């Protein structure tokens, strides 16, 4: 790395951003760029948006970029050469894992969407990195193995999901002793309710992918937007919270809070309830995790309580949003159930976005797959991917049986 005048280069943390072209990746680079004296992009990865990745490489000058194929690598290399940018291009999952655990890397932002992020995220964990976890699906699929790897490697796992980052901020620093030992009674996981919070069961039959992706408070990738609309996002987050905070599912309560100003709460036995508030902008949890235990400017505007004026709360409706019930059941069953739930959901969301299934069929497909697939313990990464694969096959079979 080149030296900077008047700045101790050893203080600059080198960051790998897995999923740099996505919503979380771009917000991460925005925060990093505000603090060049603290952070430097080490590697950026992309999947389909190679032109955008090129622009990011020219702007942030990472040592490495990772793309899925030789064809994409050729295009990116040509663009980098034309722009006079020395970034080296790697390919495929091996490239992702390489930049996730390289010895030069101080922290890894895990922001690939879905099961595709599991191997590189786990590689960062096994290398003992500081891992900023946005890719909740990775933890949902492989919870026990993932958390074992964190303990064995000494990796520092920091939640990026706004709710989990809020819970983390409201927990005492020694919460790893156990929730009852530190006096936690409940975790209150807030949910916006998504774009269909007030949509009737009948009307849900005809909602479109565009409507599902138009979230009232957050701007996000399409997969998590559909998950928010179906409330599967909250279901995945419930499972995520159980692993991150070593909580049984019964201790995690979902509270619908349409303004998305309170990002979650922790209820203590003495009656104290601690909440974290902020504008709905992912740069807050990203900056919190990047700088933890310090605080840095994130670029997020100060919260204006007078313009917000009121905060509302309601119970979730598991009749209209059965995905939440399915996820809670999977959390209780444990073993392979969350991995099966996640894989079936990935197929369901993909086929909904393609216009091949109706919105309520997301839950129907997942429920059928969960019913058909037997629950097995997941003692290796191979077992995790085998359960994931079987669930995907059952989901595709559901689709064909139902004539699509
Ligand atoms: P996104 O769709 O905007 O970006 C996804 C990123 O993953 C892109 O960079 C893409 O290139 C990469 N990617 C996709 N498929 C890939 C594959 N097969 N192999 C390698 N890379 C691949 O998604 P996002 O909204 O940024 O979400 C990313 C993750 O963060 C998800 O797990 C999501 O649940 C989580 N998350 C997002 C938000 C948010 O506000 N966007 C909030 C909380 C958690
Ligand atoms: Mg969230």
CSV table of C-alpha atoms in Angstrom, one decimal, residues 2-404:
chain,number,residue,atom,x,y,z
A,2,UNK,CA,1.2,3.5,-0.8
A,3,UNK,CA,1.9,5.7,2.2
A,4,UNK,CA,-0.2,8.7,3.1
A,5,UNK,CA,1.4,11.9,4.4
A,6,UNK,CA,1.1,12.4,8.1
A,7,UNK,CA,-0.9,9.2,8.5
A,8,UNK,CA,0.2,6.0,10.1
A,9,UNK,CA,-0.5,3.5,7.3
A,10,UNK,CA,-0.6,0.6,9.8
A,11,UNK,CA,-3.8,2.1,11.3
A,12,UNK,CA,-5.7,1.8,8.0
A,13,UNK,CA,-7.9,-1.2,8.1
A,14,UNK,CA,-8.2,-3.2,4.8
A,15,UNK,CA,-11.8,-4.3,4.1
A,16,UNK,CA,-13.1,-6.9,1.7
A,17,UNK,CA,-16.6,-6.2,0.6
A,18,UNK,CA,-18.4,-9.4,-0.6
A,19,UNK,CA,-21.3,-8.2,-2.7
A,20,UNK,CA,-19.9,-4.7,-3.3
A,21,UNK,CA,-22.3,-3.9,-6.1
A,22,UNK,CA,-25.4,-4.5,-4.0
A,23,UNK,CA,-27.4,-2.2,-1.7
A,24,UNK,CA,-25.4,-3.1,1.4
A,25,UNK,CA,-22.1,-3.1,-0.5
A,26,UNK,CA,-22.7,0.4,-1.9
A,27,UNK,CA,-23.6,1.7,1.5
A,28,UNK,CA,-20.5,0.2,3.0
A,29,UNK,CA,-18.3,1.8,0.4
A,30,UNK,CA,-20.0,5.1,1.1
A,31,UNK,CA,-19.0,4.9,4.8
A,32,UNK,CA,-15.5,3.7,3.9
A,33,UNK,CA,-15.0,6.6,1.6
A,34,UNK,CA,-15.9,9.1,4.4
A,35,UNK,CA,-12.9,7.8,6.4
A,36,UNK,CA,-9.9,7.2,4.1
A,37,UNK,CA,-7.6,7.6,7.1
A,38,UNK,CA,-9.3,4.5,8.8
A,39,UNK,CA,-10.4,2.3,5.9
A,40,UNK,CA,-9.2,1.1,2.5
A,41,UNK,CA,-11.1,-1.3,0.2
A,42,UNK,CA,-9.0,-4.4,-0.2
A,43,UNK,CA,-11.3,-6.4,-2.4
A,44,UNK,CA,-14.6,-5.8,-4.1
A,45,UNK,CA,-16.8,-8.6,-5.5
A,46,UNK,CA,-19.7,-8.5,-8.0
A,47,UNK,CA,-21.9,-10.9,-9.8
A,48,UNK,CA,-23.9,-9.5,-12.7
A,49,UNK,CA,-23.2,-5.8,-12.6
A,50,UNK,CA,-19.6,-5.9,-14.0
A,51,UNK,CA,-19.8,-2.3,-15.4
A,52,UNK,CA,-20.8,-1.0,-11.9
A,53,UNK,CA,-18.0,-3.1,-10.4
A,54,UNK,CA,-15.5,-1.5,-12.8
A,55,UNK,CA,-16.7,2.0,-11.7
A,56,UNK,CA,-16.3,1.0,-8.0
A,57,UNK,CA,-12.7,-0.3,-8.7
A,58,UNK,CA,-11.7,2.9,-10.4
A,59,UNK,CA,-13.1,4.9,-7.5
A,60,UNK,CA,-11.9,2.8,-4.6
A,61,UNK,CA,-8.7,1.2,-6.1
A,62,UNK,CA,-8.9,-2.2,-4.3
A,63,UNK,CA,-6.1,-4.7,-4.7
A,64,UNK,CA,-8.5,-7.4,-5.9
A,65,UNK,CA,-11.9,-7.7,-7.6
A,66,UNK,CA,-13.8,-11.0,-7.9
A,67,UNK,CA,-16.3,-11.9,-10.6
A,68,UNK,CA,-18.2,-15.2,-11.3
A,69,UNK,CA,-16.7,-16.2,-14.7
A,70,UNK,CA,-13.8,-16.0,-17.1
A,71,UNK,CA,-16.0,-14.1,-19.5
A,72,UNK,CA,-16.8,-11.5,-16.8
A,73,UNK,CA,-13.1,-11.4,-15.7
A,74,UNK,CA,-12.1,-10.6,-19.3
A,75,UNK,CA,-14.5,-7.7,-19.6
A,76,UNK,CA,-13.5,-6.3,-16.2
A,77,UNK,CA,-9.7,-6.6,-17.0
A,78,UNK,CA,-10.2,-4.8,-20.3
A,79,UNK,CA,-12.0,-1.9,-18.5
A,80,UNK,CA,-9.4,-1.8,-15.7
A,81,UNK,CA,-6.6,-1.6,-18.2
A,82,UNK,CA,-8.3,1.2,-20.2
A,83,UNK,CA,-8.8,3.1,-16.9
A,84,UNK,CA,-5.2,2.6,-15.8
A,85,UNK,CA,-6.4,0.7,-12.6
A,86,UNK,CA,-4.1,-2.0,-11.2
A,87,UNK,CA,-6.8,-4.1,-9.5
A,88,UNK,CA,-6.1,-7.8,-10.0
A,89,UNK,CA,-9.2,-9.9,-11.1
A,90,UNK,CA,-10.0,-13.2,-9.5
A,91,UNK,CA,-12.8,-15.6,-10.5
A,92,UNK,CA,-15.5,-17.8,-8.9
A,93,UNK,CA,-16.1,-19.1,-5.4
A,94,UNK,CA,-12.4,-19.8,-5.0
A,95,UNK,CA,-11.7,-16.1,-5.6
A,96,UNK,CA,-14.4,-15.1,-3.1
A,97,UNK,CA,-13.0,-17.3,-0.4
A,98,UNK,CA,-9.4,-16.1,-1.2
A,99,UNK,CA,-10.3,-12.4,-0.6
A,100,UNK,CA,-12.4,-13.3,2.4
A,101,UNK,CA,-9.5,-14.9,4.3
A,102,UNK,CA,-6.4,-13.2,2.8
A,103,UNK,CA,-3.8,-12.4,5.5
A,104,UNK,CA,-3.9,-8.6,4.6
A,105,UNK,CA,-7.6,-8.3,5.4
A,106,UNK,CA,-8.7,-6.8,8.7
A,107,UNK,CA,-12.5,-7.0,8.2
A,108,UNK,CA,-14.9,-8.6,5.8
A,109,UNK,CA,-18.4,-7.2,4.9
A,110,UNK,CA,-20.5,-10.3,4.1
A,111,UNK,CA,-23.1,-8.8,1.9
A,112,UNK,CA,-23.7,-11.4,-0.8
A,113,UNK,CA,-27.4,-12.3,-0.9
A,114,UNK,CA,-28.6,-15.9,-0.2
A,115,UNK,CA,-26.9,-19.3,0.1
A,116,UNK,CA,-24.2,-18.2,-2.4
A,117,UNK,CA,-22.6,-16.2,0.4
A,118,UNK,CA,-22.1,-19.1,2.9
A,119,UNK,CA,-18.7,-20.5,1.8
A,120,UNK,CA,-16.9,-17.1,1.5
A,121,UNK,CA,-18.5,-15.8,4.8
A,122,UNK,CA,-17.5,-19.0,6.6
A,123,UNK,CA,-14.0,-18.7,5.1
A,124,UNK,CA,-13.7,-15.3,6.7
A,125,UNK,CA,-15.0,-16.6,10.0
A,126,UNK,CA,-12.6,-19.6,10.0
A,127,UNK,CA,-9.7,-17.2,9.2
A,128,UNK,CA,-10.6,-15.3,12.5
A,129,UNK,CA,-11.5,-12.1,10.7
A,130,UNK,CA,-13.7,-9.3,11.9
A,131,UNK,CA,-16.9,-10.3,10.1
A,132,UNK,CA,-19.7,-7.8,9.5
A,133,UNK,CA,-22.6,-10.0,8.8
A,134,UNK,CA,-25.4,-8.8,6.5
A,135,UNK,CA,-25.8,-12.2,4.7
A,136,UNK,CA,-28.4,-13.6,7.2
A,137,UNK,CA,-29.1,-16.6,5.0
A,138,UNK,CA,-25.6,-17.9,5.6
A,139,UNK,CA,-26.2,-18.0,9.4
A,140,UNK,CA,-29.8,-19.3,9.0
A,141,UNK,CA,-28.5,-22.3,6.9
A,142,UNK,CA,-25.6,-23.3,9.0
A,143,UNK,CA,-26.2,-21.7,12.5
A,144,UNK,CA,-24.6,-24.3,14.7
A,145,UNK,CA,-21.6,-24.9,12.5
A,146,UNK,CA,-21.2,-21.1,11.9
A,147,UNK,CA,-21.2,-20.2,15.6
A,148,UNK,CA,-18.9,-23.1,16.4
A,149,UNK,CA,-16.5,-21.7,13.8
A,150,UNK,CA,-16.7,-18.2,15.4
A,151,UNK,CA,-15.8,-19.6,18.8
A,152,UNK,CA,-13.0,-21.8,17.5
A,153,UNK,CA,-11.3,-19.1,15.3
A,154,UNK,CA,-11.9,-16.2,17.6
A,155,UNK,CA,-13.5,-14.3,14.8
A,156,UNK,CA,-15.3,-11.1,15.8
A,157,UNK,CA,-18.9,-11.4,14.5
A,158,UNK,CA,-20.8,-8.1,14.3
A,159,UNK,CA,-24.4,-7.9,13.0
A,160,UNK,CA,-25.3,-5.5,10.2
A,161,UNK,CA,-29.0,-6.4,10.0
A,162,UNK,CA,-30.4,-3.2,11.5
A,163,UNK,CA,-32.5,-5.1,14.1
A,164,UNK,CA,-29.6,-7.3,15.3
A,165,UNK,CA,-27.2,-4.4,15.3
A,166,UNK,CA,-29.8,-2.6,17.5
A,167,UNK,CA,-30.0,-5.6,19.8
A,168,UNK,CA,-26.3,-5.8,20.0
A,169,UNK,CA,-26.1,-2.1,21.0
A,170,UNK,CA,-28.7,-2.6,23.7
A,171,UNK,CA,-27.0,-5.7,25.2
A,172,UNK,CA,-24.4,-5.5,28.0
A,173,UNK,CA,-20.9,-6.2,26.7
A,174,UNK,CA,-20.8,-9.6,28.5
A,175,UNK,CA,-24.0,-11.0,27.0
A,176,UNK,CA,-22.1,-14.0,25.9
A,177,UNK,CA,-22.4,-15.2,29.5
A,178,UNK,CA,-26.0,-16.0,28.7
A,179,UNK,CA,-29.1,-13.9,28.5
A,180,UNK,CA,-30.5,-14.9,31.9
A,181,UNK,CA,-27.1,-14.3,33.5
A,182,UNK,CA,-27.2,-10.7,32.3
A,183,UNK,CA,-30.9,-10.2,33.2
A,184,UNK,CA,-32.4,-10.2,29.7
A,185,UNK,CA,-36.1,-11.3,29.7
A,186,UNK,CA,-37.0,-10.9,26.0
A,187,UNK,CA,-35.7,-9.6,22.7
A,188,UNK,CA,-38.2,-7.5,20.9
A,189,UNK,CA,-37.5,-7.7,17.2
A,190,UNK,CA,-39.2,-4.9,15.3
A,191,UNK,CA,-40.7,-5.3,11.8
A,192,UNK,CA,-42.0,-2.5,9.5
A,193,UNK,CA,-44.7,-4.9,8.2
A,194,UNK,CA,-43.6,-4.2,4.7
A,195,UNK,CA,-45.5,-2.8,1.7
A,196,UNK,CA,-48.5,-5.2,2.3
A,197,UNK,CA,-49.1,-4.5,6.0
A,198,UNK,CA,-52.6,-3.4,5.3
A,199,UNK,CA,-53.4,-5.4,2.2
A,200,UNK,CA,-56.3,-7.9,2.5
A,201,UNK,CA,-55.8,-11.7,2.0
A,202,UNK,CA,-57.8,-11.4,-1.3
A,203,UNK,CA,-55.8,-8.5,-2.6
A,204,UNK,CA,-52.5,-10.3,-1.8
A,205,UNK,CA,-53.4,-12.8,-4.6
A,206,UNK,CA,-52.8,-10.2,-7.2
A,207,UNK,CA,-49.8,-8.2,-6.0
A,208,UNK,CA,-46.9,-7.8,-8.4
A,209,UNK,CA,-43.1,-8.1,-7.9
A,210,UNK,CA,-42.8,-4.3,-8.4
A,211,UNK,CA,-45.3,-3.7,-5.6
A,212,UNK,CA,-43.5,-6.2,-3.4
A,213,UNK,CA,-40.2,-4.5,-4.0
A,214,UNK,CA,-41.5,-1.0,-3.2
A,215,UNK,CA,-40.7,-1.0,0.5
A,216,UNK,CA,-42.2,1.9,2.4
A,217,UNK,CA,-39.1,2.7,4.5
A,218,UNK,CA,-36.0,0.9,3.2
A,219,UNK,CA,-34.3,0.8,-0.2
A,220,UNK,CA,-32.9,-2.8,-0.6
A,221,UNK,CA,-32.1,-5.6,-3.0
A,222,UNK,CA,-35.0,-7.4,-4.6
A,223,UNK,CA,-34.7,-10.7,-2.7
A,224,UNK,CA,-34.8,-9.1,0.8
A,225,UNK,CA,-37.5,-6.7,-0.4
A,226,UNK,CA,-39.8,-9.7,-1.3
A,227,UNK,CA,-38.8,-11.3,2.0
A,228,UNK,CA,-39.9,-8.1,3.8
A,229,UNK,CA,-43.2,-8.1,1.9
A,230,UNK,CA,-43.9,-11.8,2.9
A,231,UNK,CA,-42.4,-11.2,6.4
A,232,UNK,CA,-40.1,-14.2,5.8
A,233,UNK,CA,-37.4,-11.5,6.4
A,234,UNK,CA,-38.6,-11.3,10.0
A,235,UNK,CA,-38.7,-15.1,10.2
A,236,UNK,CA,-35.1,-15.4,9.0
A,237,UNK,CA,-34.2,-12.6,11.4
A,238,UNK,CA,-35.8,-14.4,14.3
A,239,UNK,CA,-33.6,-17.4,13.5
A,240,UNK,CA,-30.6,-15.1,13.1
A,241,UNK,CA,-31.3,-13.5,16.5
A,242,UNK,CA,-31.4,-16.9,18.2
A,243,UNK,CA,-27.9,-17.8,16.9
A,244,UNK,CA,-26.3,-14.4,17.5
A,245,UNK,CA,-27.6,-14.0,21.0
A,246,UNK,CA,-27.9,-17.6,22.0
A,247,UNK,CA,-31.7,-17.2,22.6
A,248,UNK,CA,-34.4,-19.8,22.4
A,249,UNK,CA,-37.1,-18.8,19.8
A,250,UNK,CA,-39.6,-18.3,22.6
A,251,UNK,CA,-37.6,-15.4,23.9
A,252,UNK,CA,-37.8,-13.5,20.6
A,253,UNK,CA,-41.0,-11.6,20.1
A,254,UNK,CA,-41.8,-9.8,16.8
A,255,UNK,CA,-43.4,-6.4,17.1
A,256,UNK,CA,-44.7,-4.6,14.0
A,257,UNK,CA,-43.6,-1.0,14.1
A,258,UNK,CA,-44.5,0.7,10.8
A,259,UNK,CA,-42.2,3.8,11.1
A,260,UNK,CA,-38.9,1.7,11.3
A,261,UNK,CA,-37.4,4.2,13.8
A,262,UNK,CA,-36.9,1.8,16.7
A,263,UNK,CA,-34.7,-0.9,15.2
A,264,UNK,CA,-35.3,-3.4,18.0
A,265,UNK,CA,-35.4,-3.5,21.8
A,266,UNK,CA,-34.1,-5.6,24.8
A,267,UNK,CA,-36.4,-6.2,27.7
A,268,UNK,CA,-34.6,-6.7,31.1
A,269,UNK,CA,-36.0,-8.5,34.2
A,270,UNK,CA,-36.0,-5.2,36.2
A,271,UNK,CA,-38.5,-3.8,33.7
A,272,UNK,CA,-36.0,-1.7,31.8
A,273,UNK,CA,-36.5,-1.8,28.1
A,274,UNK,CA,-33.6,-0.5,26.0
A,275,UNK,CA,-34.1,0.5,22.4
A,276,UNK,CA,-31.9,1.7,19.6
A,277,UNK,CA,-33.5,4.4,17.3
A,278,UNK,CA,-32.4,6.0,14.1
A,279,UNK,CA,-33.3,7.0,10.6
A,280,UNK,CA,-33.9,3.9,8.4
A,281,UNK,CA,-30.5,4.0,6.7
A,282,UNK,CA,-28.2,1.0,6.7
A,283,UNK,CA,-25.1,3.2,6.9
A,284,UNK,CA,-25.8,3.5,10.7
A,285,UNK,CA,-25.4,-0.2,11.5
A,286,UNK,CA,-22.5,-0.4,8.9
A,287,UNK,CA,-20.6,2.4,10.6
A,288,UNK,CA,-21.4,1.0,14.0
A,289,UNK,CA,-19.9,-2.4,13.1
A,290,UNK,CA,-16.9,-1.0,11.1
A,291,UNK,CA,-15.8,1.3,14.0
A,292,UNK,CA,-16.9,-0.8,16.9
A,293,UNK,CA,-16.3,-0.2,19.8
A,294,UNK,CA,-15.7,3.4,18.6
A,295,UNK,CA,-18.2,5.6,16.8
A,296,UNK,CA,-17.7,7.4,13.5
A,297,UNK,CA,-19.8,9.6,11.2
A,298,UNK,CA,-21.9,7.6,8.9
A,299,UNK,CA,-23.4,10.3,6.7
A,300,UNK,CA,-26.9,9.6,8.2
A,301,UNK,CA,-29.0,12.7,9.0
A,302,UNK,CA,-29.8,13.2,12.7
A,303,UNK,CA,-33.1,11.8,13.8
A,304,UNK,CA,-35.8,14.4,13.9
A,305,UNK,CA,-38.3,13.2,16.5
A,306,UNK,CA,-40.6,16.2,16.0
A,307,UNK,CA,-41.1,15.4,12.3
A,308,UNK,CA,-41.7,11.7,13.2
A,309,UNK,CA,-44.1,12.8,16.0
A,310,UNK,CA,-45.4,9.3,16.8
A,311,UNK,CA,-44.4,5.7,17.0
A,312,UNK,CA,-46.9,2.9,16.4
A,313,UNK,CA,-46.9,-0.8,17.4
A,314,UNK,CA,-49.1,-3.8,16.5
A,315,UNK,CA,-48.9,-7.6,16.7
A,316,UNK,CA,-47.9,-9.5,13.5
A,317,UNK,CA,-50.7,-11.2,11.6
A,318,UNK,CA,-49.5,-14.8,11.0
A,319,UNK,CA,-52.7,-15.6,9.1
A,320,UNK,CA,-52.0,-13.2,6.2
A,321,UNK,CA,-48.2,-13.7,6.6
A,322,UNK,CA,-47.7,-17.5,7.2
A,323,UNK,CA,-44.0,-17.2,6.4
A,324,UNK,CA,-43.4,-15.9,9.9
A,325,UNK,CA,-45.1,-18.9,11.5
A,326,UNK,CA,-43.2,-21.3,9.2
A,327,UNK,CA,-39.9,-19.7,10.2
A,328,UNK,CA,-40.7,-19.8,13.9
A,329,UNK,CA,-41.6,-23.5,13.6
A,330,UNK,CA,-38.3,-24.1,11.7
A,331,UNK,CA,-36.4,-22.3,14.5
A,332,UNK,CA,-38.1,-24.6,17.1
A,333,UNK,CA,-37.4,-27.8,15.2
A,334,UNK,CA,-33.8,-26.8,14.5
A,335,UNK,CA,-31.3,-29.1,12.8
A,336,UNK,CA,-31.8,-28.9,9.0
A,337,UNK,CA,-35.3,-27.2,9.2
A,338,UNK,CA,-33.9,-23.6,8.9
A,339,UNK,CA,-31.7,-24.6,5.9
A,340,UNK,CA,-34.7,-26.2,4.2
A,341,UNK,CA,-36.9,-23.2,4.9
A,342,UNK,CA,-34.2,-20.8,3.5
A,343,UNK,CA,-33.6,-22.8,0.3
A,344,UNK,CA,-37.3,-23.2,-0.4
A,345,UNK,CA,-37.8,-19.5,0.2
A,346,UNK,CA,-34.9,-18.7,-2.3
A,347,UNK,CA,-36.7,-20.7,-5.0
A,348,UNK,CA,-40.1,-19.2,-4.1
A,349,UNK,CA,-38.8,-15.6,-4.2
A,350,UNK,CA,-37.0,-16.2,-7.5
A,351,UNK,CA,-40.0,-17.7,-9.2
A,352,UNK,CA,-42.3,-15.0,-7.7
A,353,UNK,CA,-40.0,-12.4,-9.2
A,354,UNK,CA,-40.2,-14.2,-12.5
A,355,UNK,CA,-44.0,-14.0,-12.4
A,356,UNK,CA,-44.3,-17.8,-12.2
A,357,UNK,CA,-46.1,-18.0,-8.8
A,358,UNK,CA,-48.5,-15.7,-7.0
A,359,UNK,CA,-47.5,-14.0,-3.8
A,360,UNK,CA,-49.4,-16.2,-1.4
A,361,UNK,CA,-47.9,-19.3,-3.1
A,362,UNK,CA,-44.5,-18.3,-1.6
A,363,UNK,CA,-45.7,-19.6,1.7
A,364,UNK,CA,-47.5,-22.6,0.2
A,365,UNK,CA,-44.4,-23.8,-1.6
A,366,UNK,CA,-42.2,-23.4,1.5
A,367,UNK,CA,-44.7,-25.2,3.7
A,368,UNK,CA,-45.0,-28.2,1.3
A,369,UNK,CA,-41.2,-28.5,1.1
A,370,UNK,CA,-40.9,-28.4,4.9
A,371,UNK,CA,-43.6,-31.1,5.2
A,372,UNK,CA,-41.9,-33.4,2.7
A,373,UNK,CA,-38.3,-33.0,3.8
A,374,UNK,CA,-37.2,-35.0,6.9
A,375,UNK,CA,-35.3,-33.2,9.5
A,376,UNK,CA,-31.6,-34.3,9.9
A,377,UNK,CA,-28.7,-33.0,12.0
A,378,UNK,CA,-26.2,-30.8,10.1
A,379,UNK,CA,-22.8,-31.7,11.3
A,380,UNK,CA,-20.8,-30.6,8.2
A,381,UNK,CA,-20.9,-28.0,5.5
A,382,UNK,CA,-21.6,-30.8,3.0
A,383,UNK,CA,-24.7,-31.8,5.0
A,384,UNK,CA,-25.8,-28.2,4.9
A,385,UNK,CA,-25.5,-27.9,1.1
A,386,UNK,CA,-27.1,-31.4,0.7
A,387,UNK,CA,-30.2,-30.3,2.7
A,388,UNK,CA,-30.2,-27.0,0.7
A,389,UNK,CA,-30.1,-28.9,-2.6
A,390,UNK,CA,-32.8,-31.4,-1.6
A,391,UNK,CA,-35.1,-28.5,-0.6
A,392,UNK,CA,-34.5,-26.7,-3.9
A,393,UNK,CA,-35.4,-29.9,-5.8
A,394,UNK,CA,-38.6,-30.3,-3.8
A,395,UNK,CA,-39.5,-26.6,-4.5
A,396,UNK,CA,-38.9,-27.0,-8.2
A,397,UNK,CA,-41.0,-30.2,-8.1
A,398,UNK,CA,-43.8,-28.2,-6.4
A,399,UNK,CA,-43.6,-25.7,-9.2
A,400,UNK,CA,-43.9,-28.3,-11.9
A,401,UNK,CA,-46.7,-30.1,-10.1
A,402,UNK,CA,-48.6,-26.9,-10.0
A,403,UNK,CA,-48.2,-26.5,-13.8
A,404,UNK,CA,-45.6,-23.7,-13.9
